[in-house]
PDB file of C-alpha atoms in Angstrom:
ATOM      1  CA  MET A   1    -113.482  87.932  85.518  1.00 40.00           C
ATOM      2  CA  GLY A   2    -110.540  85.890  86.624  1.00 39.00           C
ATOM      3  CA  GLY A   3    -110.684  82.081  87.059  1.00 37.00           C
ATOM      4  CA  THR A   4    -112.412  81.108  90.246  1.00 31.00           C
ATOM      5  CA  LEU A   5    -111.290  78.416  92.720  1.00 29.00           C
ATOM      6  CA  GLY A   6    -113.677  75.501  93.098  1.00 36.00           C
ATOM      7  CA  GLY A   7    -114.678  74.023  96.456  1.00 37.00           C
ATOM      8  CA  GLY A   8    -115.183  75.549  99.932  1.00 37.00           C
ATOM      9  CA  THR A   9    -113.253  75.640 103.108  1.00 34.00           C
ATOM     10  CA  GLU A  10    -114.323  72.125 104.122  1.00 37.00           C
ATOM     11  CA  GLY A  11    -112.055  69.130 103.614  1.00 37.00           C
ATOM     12  CA  LEU A  12    -108.357  68.901 102.940  1.00 35.00           C
ATOM     13  CA  HIS A  13    -108.387  68.783  99.148  1.00 37.00           C
ATOM     14  CA  THR A  14    -106.663  71.562  97.140  1.00 34.00           C
ATOM     15  CA  PRO A  15    -109.143  73.658  95.144  1.00 38.00           C
ATOM     16  CA  GLU A  16    -108.530  73.656  91.428  1.00 44.00           C
ATOM     17  CA  ARG A  17    -109.053  76.317  88.763  1.00 49.00           C
ATOM     18  CA  ARG A  18    -112.255  75.429  86.822  1.00 55.00           C
ATOM     19  CA  PRO A  19    -111.899  75.349  83.092  1.00 63.00           C
ATOM     20  CA  ARG A  20    -113.473  78.388  81.352  1.00 63.00           C
ATOM     21  CA  GLU A  21    -115.548  78.334  78.239  1.00 70.00           C
ATOM     22  CA  THR A  22    -113.838  79.848  75.190  1.00 70.00           C
ATOM     23  CA  PRO A  23    -114.946  83.500  75.061  1.00 71.00           C
ATOM     24  CA  THR A  24    -116.568  85.006  72.014  1.00 73.00           C
ATOM     25  CA  PRO A  25    -114.849  87.933  70.160  1.00 71.00           C
ATOM     26  CA  ARG A  26    -117.446  90.264  71.732  1.00 71.00           C
ATOM     27  CA  ASP A  27    -116.775  88.797  75.108  1.00 68.00           C
ATOM     28  CA  LEU A  28    -113.028  89.492  74.761  1.00 66.00           C
ATOM     29  CA  ALA A  29    -113.448  93.075  73.697  1.00 65.00           C
ATOM     30  CA  SER A  30    -116.161  93.842  76.248  1.00 64.00           C
ATOM     31  CA  GLU A  31    -114.032  92.274  79.019  1.00 63.00           C
ATOM     32  CA  HIS A  32    -111.174  94.473  78.098  1.00 58.00           C
ATOM     33  CA  LEU A  33    -113.197  97.660  77.953  1.00 57.00           C
ATOM     34  CA  GLY A  34    -114.599  97.269  81.428  1.00 55.00           C
ATOM     35  CA  GLY A  35    -116.077  93.836  82.084  1.00 52.00           C
ATOM     36  CA  SER A  36    -119.581  92.927  82.851  1.00 46.00           C
ATOM     37  CA  GLU A  37    -122.113  94.205  85.388  1.00 46.00           C
ATOM     38  CA  GLU A  38    -123.469  90.693  85.925  1.00 45.00           C
ATOM     39  CA  GLY A  39    -123.477  89.335  89.449  1.00 44.00           C
ATOM     40  CA  THR A  40    -123.732  92.751  91.077  1.00 44.00           C
ATOM     41  CA  GLN A  41    -127.291  92.448  92.305  1.00 48.00           C
ATOM     42  CA  GLY A  42    -127.971  93.078  96.033  1.00 48.00           C
ATOM     43  CA  PRO A  43    -129.690  90.665  98.476  1.00 50.00           C
ATOM     44  CA  LYS A  44    -133.072  89.215  97.549  1.00 50.00           C
ATOM     45  CA  GLU A  45    -134.883  91.287 100.106  1.00 49.00           C
ATOM     46  CA  GLU A  46    -133.633  94.534  98.405  1.00 54.00           C
ATOM     47  CA  SER A  47    -136.557  96.387  96.838  1.00 69.00           C
ATOM     48  CA  ALA A  48    -136.844  96.513  93.041  1.00 67.00           C
ATOM     49  CA  ASP A  49    -136.497 100.339  93.139  1.00 62.00           C
ATOM     50  CA  ALA A  50    -133.455 100.255  95.265  1.00 63.00           C
ATOM     51  CA  ALA A  51    -131.862  97.549  93.159  1.00 64.00           C
ATOM     52  CA  GLN A  52    -132.571  99.607  89.965  1.00 62.00           C
ATOM     53  CA  ALA A  53    -131.128 102.817  91.542  1.00 60.00           C
ATOM     54  CA  ALA A  54    -127.978 100.935  92.631  1.00 61.00           C
ATOM     55  CA  LEU A  55    -127.618  99.488  89.126  1.00 59.00           C
ATOM     56  CA  VAL A  56    -127.870 102.859  87.535  1.00 54.00           C
ATOM     57  CA  THR A  57    -125.317 104.335  90.005  1.00 59.00           C
ATOM     58  CA  ARG A  58    -122.815 101.602  89.237  1.00 65.00           C
ATOM     59  CA  SER A  59    -123.378 101.957  85.532  1.00 64.00           C
ATOM     60  CA  ILE A  60    -122.674 105.738  85.712  1.00 66.00           C
ATOM     61  CA  ARG A  61    -119.563 105.172  87.739  1.00 74.00           C
ATOM     62  CA  LYS A  62    -118.311 102.546  85.354  1.00 78.00           C
ATOM     63  CA  ASP A  63    -118.980 104.742  82.292  1.00 82.00           C
ATOM     64  CA  THR A  64    -117.180 107.628  83.961  1.00 88.00           C
ATOM     65  CA  LEU A  65    -114.112 105.534  84.834  1.00 89.00           C
ATOM     66  CA  ILE A  66    -113.973 104.198  81.311  1.00 88.00           C
ATOM     67  CA  LYS A  67    -113.953 107.713  79.945  1.00 91.00           C
ATOM     68  CA  LYS A  68    -111.214 108.746  82.387  1.00 93.00           C
ATOM     69  CA  ALA A  69    -109.252 105.637  81.327  1.00 92.00           C
ATOM     70  CA  SER A  70    -109.571 106.710  77.646  1.00 90.00           C
ATOM     71  CA  MET A  71    -108.211 110.181  78.603  1.00 93.00           C
ATOM     72  CA  VAL A  72    -105.202 108.665  80.353  1.00 94.00           C
ATOM     73  CA  MET A  73    -104.618 106.258  77.443  1.00 92.00           C
ATOM     74  CA  ASP A  74    -104.530 109.218  74.955  1.00 91.00           C
ATOM     75  CA  PHE A  75    -102.113 110.919  77.370  1.00 94.00           C
ATOM     76  CA  LEU A  76     -99.845 107.865  77.560  1.00 93.00           C
ATOM     77  CA  LEU A  77     -99.756 107.462  73.737  1.00 91.00           C
ATOM     78  CA  GLU A  78     -99.017 111.219  73.310  1.00 91.00           C
ATOM     79  CA  ARG A  79     -96.026 110.961  75.702  1.00 92.00           C
ATOM     80  CA  TYR A  80     -94.920 107.805  73.915  1.00 91.00           C
ATOM     81  CA  ILE A  81     -94.876 109.480  70.571  1.00 88.00           C
ATOM     82  CA  MET A  82     -93.201 112.622  71.813  1.00 89.00           C
ATOM     83  CA  LYS A  83     -90.704 110.438  73.802  1.00 90.00           C
ATOM     84  CA  GLU A  84     -91.470 112.467  76.996  1.00 91.00           C
ATOM     85  CA  PRO A  85     -91.548 111.104  80.581  1.00 90.00           C
ATOM     86  CA  ILE A  86     -94.735 109.795  82.069  1.00 95.00           C
ATOM     87  CA  THR A  87     -95.366 110.885  85.637  1.00 96.00           C
ATOM     88  CA  GLN A  88     -98.118 109.990  88.113  1.00 96.00           C
ATOM     89  CA  ASP A  89     -98.676 113.699  88.838  1.00 95.00           C
ATOM     90  CA  ALA A  90     -99.265 114.460  85.222  1.00 96.00           C
ATOM     91  CA  MET A  91    -101.834 111.616  84.947  1.00 97.00           C
ATOM     92  CA  LEU A  92    -103.642 112.781  88.110  1.00 96.00           C
ATOM     93  CA  GLU A  93    -103.931 116.227  86.413  1.00 96.00           C
ATOM     94  CA  VAL A  94    -105.530 114.493  83.446  1.00 95.00           C
ATOM     95  CA  ILE A  95    -108.252 112.784  85.378  1.00 94.00           C
ATOM     96  CA  GLY A  96    -108.771 115.579  87.976  1.00 92.00           C
ATOM     97  CA  SER A  97    -108.440 115.622  91.762  1.00 90.00           C
ATOM     98  CA  LYS A  98    -112.093 114.403  92.155  1.00 91.00           C
ATOM     99  CA  PHE A  99    -111.012 111.012  90.862  1.00 92.00           C
ATOM    100  CA  LYS A 100    -107.728 110.647  92.721  1.00 92.00           C
ATOM    101  CA  GLN A 101    -109.035 107.821  94.788  1.00 93.00           C
ATOM    102  CA  HIS A 102    -109.957 105.798  91.590  1.00 93.00           C
ATOM    103  CA  PHE A 103    -106.512 106.360  90.043  1.00 94.00           C
ATOM    104  CA  PRO A 104    -105.254 102.830  90.473  1.00 94.00           C
ATOM    105  CA  GLU A 105    -108.394 101.416  88.705  1.00 93.00           C
ATOM    106  CA  ILE A 106    -108.288 104.058  85.985  1.00 94.00           C
ATOM    107  CA  LEU A 107    -104.600 103.425  85.310  1.00 95.00           C
ATOM    108  CA  SER A 108    -105.100  99.760  85.257  1.00 92.00           C
ATOM    109  CA  ARG A 109    -107.894 100.085  82.529  1.00 91.00           C
ATOM    110  CA  ALA A 110    -105.805 102.544  80.534  1.00 92.00           C
ATOM    111  CA  SER A 111    -102.612 100.472  80.628  1.00 92.00           C
ATOM    112  CA  GLU A 112    -104.405  97.243  79.678  1.00 88.00           C
ATOM    113  CA  ARG A 113    -106.038  98.794  76.639  1.00 87.00           C
ATOM    114  CA  VAL A 114    -102.724 100.281  75.549  1.00 90.00           C
ATOM    115  CA  GLU A 115    -101.202  96.880  75.860  1.00 88.00           C
ATOM    116  CA  LEU A 116    -104.078  95.138  73.880  1.00 83.00           C
ATOM    117  CA  LEU A 117    -104.137  97.686  71.025  1.00 84.00           C
ATOM    118  CA  PHE A 118    -100.532  98.592  70.658  1.00 87.00           C
ATOM    119  CA  GLY A 119     -98.454  95.937  72.504  1.00 87.00           C
ATOM    120  CA  LEU A 120     -97.073  98.656  74.751  1.00 90.00           C
ATOM    121  CA  GLU A 121     -96.497  97.691  78.452  1.00 92.00           C
ATOM    122  CA  LEU A 122     -96.564 100.289  81.108  1.00 94.00           C
ATOM    123  CA  LYS A 123     -93.562  99.879  83.465  1.00 94.00           C
ATOM    124  CA  GLU A 124     -92.608 102.044  86.452  1.00 93.00           C
ATOM    125  CA  VAL A 125     -88.936 102.988  86.105  1.00 92.00           C
ATOM    126  CA  ASP A 126     -88.528 105.255  89.150  1.00 92.00           C
ATOM    127  CA  CYS A 127     -90.601 104.231  92.205  1.00 91.00           C
ATOM    128  CA  SER A 128     -89.478 107.173  94.312  1.00 92.00           C
ATOM    129  CA  ARG A 129     -90.760 109.697  91.774  1.00 92.00           C
ATOM    130  CA  ASN A 130     -93.524 107.654  90.187  1.00 92.00           C
ATOM    131  CA  ILE A 131     -92.156 107.875  86.660  1.00 94.00           C
ATOM    132  CA  TYR A 132     -93.320 105.380  84.117  1.00 96.00           C
ATOM    133  CA  THR A 133     -92.407 104.367  80.515  1.00 94.00           C
ATOM    134  CA  LEU A 134     -93.993 102.314  77.796  1.00 93.00           C
ATOM    135  CA  VAL A 135     -92.108  99.364  76.418  1.00 91.00           C
ATOM    136  CA  ASN A 136     -92.962  97.400  73.195  1.00 87.00           C
ATOM    137  CA  LYS A 137     -93.391  93.868  74.588  1.00 84.00           C
ATOM    138  CA  PHE A 138     -93.868  91.946  71.279  1.00 80.00           C
ATOM    139  CA  SER A 139     -90.986  91.241  69.027  1.00 66.00           C
ATOM    140  CA  LEU A 140     -92.938  91.368  65.772  1.00 73.00           C
ATOM    141  CA  GLY A 141     -91.733  93.046  62.661  1.00 65.00           C
ATOM    142  CA  VAL A 142     -95.108  94.505  61.748  1.00 62.00           C
ATOM    143  CA  GLU A 143     -93.742  98.055  61.995  1.00 58.00           C
ATOM    144  CA  GLU A 144     -91.047  97.421  59.342  1.00 61.00           C
ATOM    145  CA  GLY A 145     -91.202  99.744  56.351  1.00 54.00           C
ATOM    146  CA  SER A 146     -93.011 102.567  58.138  1.00 53.00           C
ATOM    147  CA  SER A 147     -91.544 105.944  57.296  1.00 46.00           C
ATOM    148  CA  ASP A 148     -93.351 107.616  60.112  1.00 49.00           C
ATOM    149  CA  GLU A 149     -91.163 107.612  63.297  1.00 49.00           C
ATOM    150  CA  GLU A 150     -94.218 108.806  65.353  1.00 52.00           C
ATOM    151  CA  GLU A 151     -96.384 105.931  64.218  1.00 61.00           C
ATOM    152  CA  LEU A 152     -97.761 103.803  67.053  1.00 76.00           C
ATOM    153  CA  PRO A 153     -97.028 100.138  66.971  1.00 81.00           C
ATOM    154  CA  LYS A 154     -99.727  97.787  65.666  1.00 85.00           C
ATOM    155  CA  SER A 155     -98.330  94.587  67.220  1.00 86.00           C
ATOM    156  CA  GLY A 156    -100.791  94.540  70.120  1.00 88.00           C
ATOM    157  CA  LEU A 157    -103.788  94.640  67.816  1.00 90.00           C
ATOM    158  CA  LEU A 158    -102.200  92.031  65.613  1.00 92.00           C
ATOM    159  CA  MET A 159    -101.719  89.706  68.530  1.00 92.00           C
ATOM    160  CA  ALA A 160    -105.393  90.154  69.494  1.00 90.00           C
ATOM    161  CA  LEU A 161    -106.430  89.386  65.895  1.00 94.00           C
ATOM    162  CA  LEU A 162    -104.221  86.294  65.857  1.00 95.00           C
ATOM    163  CA  GLY A 163    -105.830  85.299  69.176  1.00 94.00           C
ATOM    164  CA  ILE A 164    -109.354  85.542  67.792  1.00 94.00           C
ATOM    165  CA  ILE A 165    -108.284  83.361  64.855  1.00 97.00           C
ATOM    166  CA  PHE A 166    -106.727  80.747  67.176  1.00 96.00           C
ATOM    167  CA  MET A 167    -109.689  80.808  69.376  1.00 94.00           C
ATOM    168  CA  LYS A 168    -112.202  80.154  66.464  1.00 95.00           C
ATOM    169  CA  GLY A 169    -110.313  77.039  65.378  1.00 95.00           C
ATOM    170  CA  ASN A 170    -107.490  78.644  63.500  1.00 97.00           C
ATOM    171  CA  ARG A 171    -109.804  80.383  61.101  1.00 96.00           C
ATOM    172  CA  ALA A 172    -112.163  83.257  61.914  1.00 96.00           C
ATOM    173  CA  THR A 173    -114.847  84.633  59.602  1.00 96.00           C
ATOM    174  CA  GLU A 174    -114.762  88.188  58.592  1.00 96.00           C
ATOM    175  CA  GLU A 175    -117.922  88.785  60.634  1.00 96.00           C
ATOM    176  CA  GLU A 176    -116.171  87.447  63.771  1.00 95.00           C
ATOM    177  CA  ILE A 177    -113.185  89.750  63.330  1.00 96.00           C
ATOM    178  CA  TRP A 178    -115.320  92.813  62.832  1.00 95.00           C
ATOM    179  CA  GLU A 179    -117.405  91.845  65.865  1.00 94.00           C
ATOM    180  CA  PHE A 180    -114.244  92.121  68.016  1.00 91.00           C
ATOM    181  CA  LEU A 181    -112.989  95.344  66.331  1.00 91.00           C
ATOM    182  CA  ASN A 182    -116.435  97.060  66.461  1.00 90.00           C
ATOM    183  CA  VAL A 183    -116.585  96.741  70.228  1.00 84.00           C
ATOM    184  CA  LEU A 184    -113.199  98.420  70.330  1.00 81.00           C
ATOM    185  CA  GLY A 185    -114.533 101.266  68.332  1.00 82.00           C
ATOM    186  CA  ILE A 186    -112.866 100.184  65.124  1.00 89.00           C
ATOM    187  CA  HIS A 187    -115.267 100.052  62.156  1.00 91.00           C
ATOM    188  CA  ALA A 188    -115.028  99.199  58.487  1.00 90.00           C
ATOM    189  CA  GLY A 189    -115.150 102.252  56.225  1.00 90.00           C
ATOM    190  CA  LYS A 190    -114.583 104.626  59.113  1.00 91.00           C
ATOM    191  CA  LYS A 191    -111.022 105.972  59.331  1.00 89.00           C
ATOM    192  CA  HIS A 192    -109.527 105.379  62.665  1.00 85.00           C
ATOM    193  CA  SER A 193    -107.345 108.153  64.253  1.00 77.00           C
ATOM    194  CA  ILE A 194    -104.631 105.745  64.946  1.00 81.00           C
ATOM    195  CA  PHE A 195    -105.010 102.718  62.656  1.00 86.00           C
ATOM    196  CA  GLY A 196    -106.163 104.579  59.548  1.00 87.00           C
ATOM    197  CA  GLU A 197    -108.730 102.748  57.298  1.00 92.00           C
ATOM    198  CA  PRO A 198    -109.270  99.467  59.246  1.00 93.00           C
ATOM    199  CA  ARG A 199    -110.420  97.309  56.263  1.00 95.00           C
ATOM    200  CA  LYS A 200    -107.247  98.247  54.390  1.00 94.00           C
ATOM    201  CA  LEU A 201    -105.132  97.382  57.376  1.00 94.00           C
ATOM    202  CA  ILE A 202    -106.464  93.941  57.986  1.00 96.00           C
ATOM    203  CA  THR A 203    -107.249  92.818  54.412  1.00 96.00           C
ATOM    204  CA  LYS A 204    -104.200  94.384  52.551  1.00 96.00           C
ATOM    205  CA  ASP A 205    -101.433  95.820  54.811  1.00 93.00           C
ATOM    206  CA  LEU A 206    -101.154  92.822  57.313  1.00 94.00           C
ATOM    207  CA  VAL A 207    -101.909  90.385  54.502  1.00 96.00           C
ATOM    208  CA  GLN A 208     -99.076  91.806  52.281  1.00 95.00           C
ATOM    209  CA  LYS A 209     -96.599  91.684  55.214  1.00 93.00           C
ATOM    210  CA  GLY A 210     -97.523  87.980  55.615  1.00 95.00           C
ATOM    211  CA  TYR A 211     -99.126  88.233  59.067  1.00 95.00           C
ATOM    212  CA  LEU A 212    -102.664  87.389  57.921  1.00 97.00           C
ATOM    213  CA  ASN A 213    -104.156  85.222  55.266  1.00 98.00           C
ATOM    214  CA  TYR A 214    -107.479  86.618  53.952  1.00 98.00           C
ATOM    215  CA  ARG A 215    -109.396  84.310  51.575  1.00 96.00           C
ATOM    216  CA  GLN A 216    -112.824  83.321  50.354  1.00 95.00           C
ATOM    217  CA  VAL A 217    -114.517  80.548  52.344  1.00 93.00           C
ATOM    218  CA  PRO A 218    -114.520  77.440  50.118  1.00 89.00           C
ATOM    219  CA  ASN A 219    -117.963  76.718  48.550  1.00 90.00           C
ATOM    220  CA  SER A 220    -119.546  79.713  50.278  1.00 90.00           C
ATOM    221  CA  ASP A 221    -122.675  81.182  48.478  1.00 90.00           C
ATOM    222  CA  PRO A 222    -122.954  84.047  48.826  1.00 91.00           C
ATOM    223  CA  PRO A 223    -119.254  84.458  48.963  1.00 92.00           C
ATOM    224  CA  GLY A 224    -117.906  84.715  52.517  1.00 95.00           C
ATOM    225  CA  TYR A 225    -114.369  85.479  53.734  1.00 96.00           C
ATOM    226  CA  GLU A 226    -112.145  84.263  56.520  1.00 98.00           C
ATOM    227  CA  PHE A 227    -108.854  85.009  58.201  1.00 98.00           C
ATOM    228  CA  LEU A 228    -106.063  82.679  58.978  1.00 98.00           C
ATOM    229  CA  TRP A 229    -102.584  83.158  60.394  1.00 98.00           C
ATOM    230  CA  GLY A 230    -100.031  84.080  57.675  1.00 96.00           C
ATOM    231  CA  PRO A 231     -96.608  82.494  57.358  1.00 96.00           C
ATOM    232  CA  ARG A 232     -94.943  85.400  59.096  1.00 94.00           C
ATOM    233  CA  ALA A 233     -97.190  85.082  62.094  1.00 94.00           C
ATOM    234  CA  TYR A 234     -96.178  81.358  62.501  1.00 94.00           C
ATOM    235  CA  ALA A 235     -92.527  82.509  62.220  1.00 93.00           C
ATOM    236  CA  GLU A 236     -92.597  85.418  64.707  1.00 92.00           C
ATOM    237  CA  THR A 237     -94.909  84.224  67.419  1.00 93.00           C
ATOM    238  CA  THR A 238     -96.506  81.176  68.860  1.00 94.00           C
ATOM    239  CA  LYS A 239     -99.933  79.876  69.886  1.00 96.00           C
ATOM    240  CA  MET A 240     -98.966  79.920  73.474  1.00 95.00           C
ATOM    241  CA  LYS A 241     -97.876  83.632  73.372  1.00 93.00           C
ATOM    242  CA  VAL A 242    -101.186  84.480  71.712  1.00 94.00           C
ATOM    243  CA  LEU A 243    -103.056  82.501  74.309  1.00 94.00           C
ATOM    244  CA  GLU A 244    -101.331  84.386  77.009  1.00 91.00           C
ATOM    245  CA  VAL A 245    -102.713  87.627  75.554  1.00 88.00           C
ATOM    246  CA  LEU A 246    -106.203  86.161  75.514  1.00 88.00           C
ATOM    247  CA  ALA A 247    -105.937  84.970  79.031  1.00 88.00           C
ATOM    248  CA  LYS A 248    -104.630  88.304  80.245  1.00 84.00           C
ATOM    249  CA  ILE A 249    -107.694  90.004  78.713  1.00 80.00           C
ATOM    250  CA  GLN A 250    -109.941  87.569  80.691  1.00 82.00           C
ATOM    251  CA  GLU A 251    -107.783  88.012  83.774  1.00 82.00           C
ATOM    252  CA  THR A 252    -106.916  84.333  84.076  1.00 89.00           C
ATOM    253  CA  VAL A 253    -104.190  81.977  82.936  1.00 93.00           C
ATOM    254  CA  PRO A 254    -103.820  80.076  79.690  1.00 93.00           C
ATOM    255  CA  SER A 255    -104.586  76.626  81.250  1.00 94.00           C
ATOM    256  CA  SER A 256    -108.105  77.900  82.091  1.00 93.00           C
ATOM    257  CA  PHE A 257    -108.867  77.170  78.505  1.00 94.00           C
ATOM    258  CA  PRO A 258    -107.974  73.398  78.266  1.00 94.00           C
ATOM    259  CA  ASP A 259    -108.574  72.816  74.626  1.00 95.00           C
ATOM    260  CA  LEU A 260    -106.668  75.919  73.448  1.00 95.00           C
ATOM    261  CA  TYR A 261    -103.870  75.222  75.970  1.00 96.00           C
ATOM    262  CA  ASP A 262    -103.436  71.620  74.833  1.00 97.00           C
ATOM    263  CA  GLU A 263    -103.271  72.806  71.219  1.00 96.00           C
ATOM    264  CA  ALA A 264    -100.744  75.393  72.187  1.00 96.00           C
ATOM    265  CA  LEU A 265     -98.566  72.871  73.969  1.00 96.00           C
ATOM    266  CA  ARG A 266     -98.702  70.560  70.873  1.00 96.00           C
ATOM    267  CA  ASP A 267     -97.570  73.509  68.780  1.00 94.00           C
ATOM    268  CA  GLN A 268     -94.604  74.039  71.071  1.00 93.00           C
ATOM    269  CA  VAL A 269     -93.570  70.341  70.798  1.00 94.00           C
ATOM    270  CA  GLU A 270     -93.946  70.454  67.058  1.00 92.00           C
ATOM    271  CA  ARG A 271     -91.852  73.517  66.759  1.00 89.00           C
ATOM    272  CA  ALA A 272     -89.147  72.004  68.977  1.00 88.00           C
ATOM    273  CA  GLY A 273     -89.146  68.874  66.808  1.00 84.00           C
ATOM    274  CA  LEU A 274     -88.777  70.964  63.618  1.00 76.00           C
ATOM    275  CA  ARG A 275     -85.849  72.905  65.140  1.00 72.00           C
ATOM    276  CA  GLY A 276     -84.210  69.681  66.137  1.00 70.00           C
ATOM    277  CA  ALA A 277     -84.652  68.187  62.679  1.00 70.00           C
ATOM    278  CA  ALA A 278     -83.278  71.404  61.000  1.00 64.00           C
ATOM    279  CA  ARG A 279     -80.164  71.319  63.275  1.00 64.00           C
ATOM    280  CA  ALA A 280     -79.413  67.619  62.682  1.00 60.00           C
ATOM    281  CA  PRO A 281     -78.039  67.917  59.115  1.00 61.00           C
ATOM    282  CA  ALA A 282     -75.945  70.871  60.062  1.00 57.00           C
ATOM    283  CA  MET A 283     -74.464  69.146  63.101  1.00 57.00           C
ATOM    284  CA  ALA A 284     -73.804  65.922  61.010  1.00 60.00           C
ATOM    285  CA  GLU A 285     -72.038  68.113  58.348  1.00 64.00           C
ATOM    286  CA  ALA A 286     -69.949  69.822  60.996  1.00 59.00           C
ATOM    287  CA  SER A 287     -69.069  66.436  62.559  1.00 60.00           C
ATOM    288  CA  ALA A 288     -68.097  65.050  59.203  1.00 56.00           C
ATOM    289  CA  SER A 289     -65.933  68.114  58.404  1.00 61.00           C
ATOM    290  CA  THR A 290     -64.158  67.715  61.789  1.00 60.00           C
ATOM    291  CA  ARG A 291     -63.449  64.008  61.081  1.00 58.00           C
ATOM    292  CA  ALA A 292     -62.109  64.779  57.657  1.00 55.00           C
ATOM    293  CA  LYS A 293     -59.806  67.406  58.912  1.00 57.00           C
ATOM    294  CA  SER A 294     -58.529  65.055  61.619  1.00 56.00           C
ATOM    295  CA  TYR A 295     -57.971  62.281  59.174  1.00 53.00           C
ATOM    296  CA  SER A 296     -56.140  64.715  56.814  1.00 56.00           C
ATOM    297  CA  SER A 297     -53.908  66.021  59.513  1.00 56.00           C
ATOM    298  CA  SER A 298     -52.932  62.423  60.756  1.00 56.00           C
ATOM    299  CA  HIS A 299     -51.715  61.505  57.237  1.00 54.00           C
ATOM    300  CA  ILE A 300     -49.529  64.574  56.586  1.00 57.00           C
TER     301      ILE A 300
END
């Protein structure tokens, strides 16, 4: 999953992280839900039957841990909504004593999915008593206007959607967006227990709030539609922050995606230039005002 280090132990050169190919929307969602089983085959001399049996065993174990992680995720969200403390003992009760040895992996899967979908980061606040809390890590105003105090934040899902758009060349087709959402269990026309009607969320709610731009692809026949960043997305986050989310899903670092990383760096430079240009007139006006006051005082 994570970026690998090239080179062996021979020589004195420093191994470098190899660039990764830009993942597809399906890759991102699948990676987040549990990764791939590729590369788990045994030695060549292992019999076909033994290899198949081992693969089935690994698959069953993986599916079971994913289910347990979903149970822990539901528990975390329930405690977040109710504003109740999250303890390790309570989470162990959720998964059962039989899976106690797998608790670190289960908790890791659950916390990563909570972070992806809701932008909530799990933090341990009391190491001696193993007490945790969920903290909203994205400063987006997507929750503004909500009358429901118990509504879960949507900023995590929004950041992931912005990431898909950035990854696809700053415009993602509707099919690419749904490919990502479907793997997460979010389907058009099927009301989601947390996000409500998904199509309304991404084509109306987030569009009206200015986070997404949903438009017909020019000259498409039959008509096709695509998503772009909206003006509020550009104002409240950056391509680098979004790339950090994508990299975390892939368990690597932003620089592992050279093209996206270079574009994110250019975006930072452009933003810095715009901020500097915006401050210049104000600074000039303040300087002129100071000089005028000084001149006036000297002639009194």
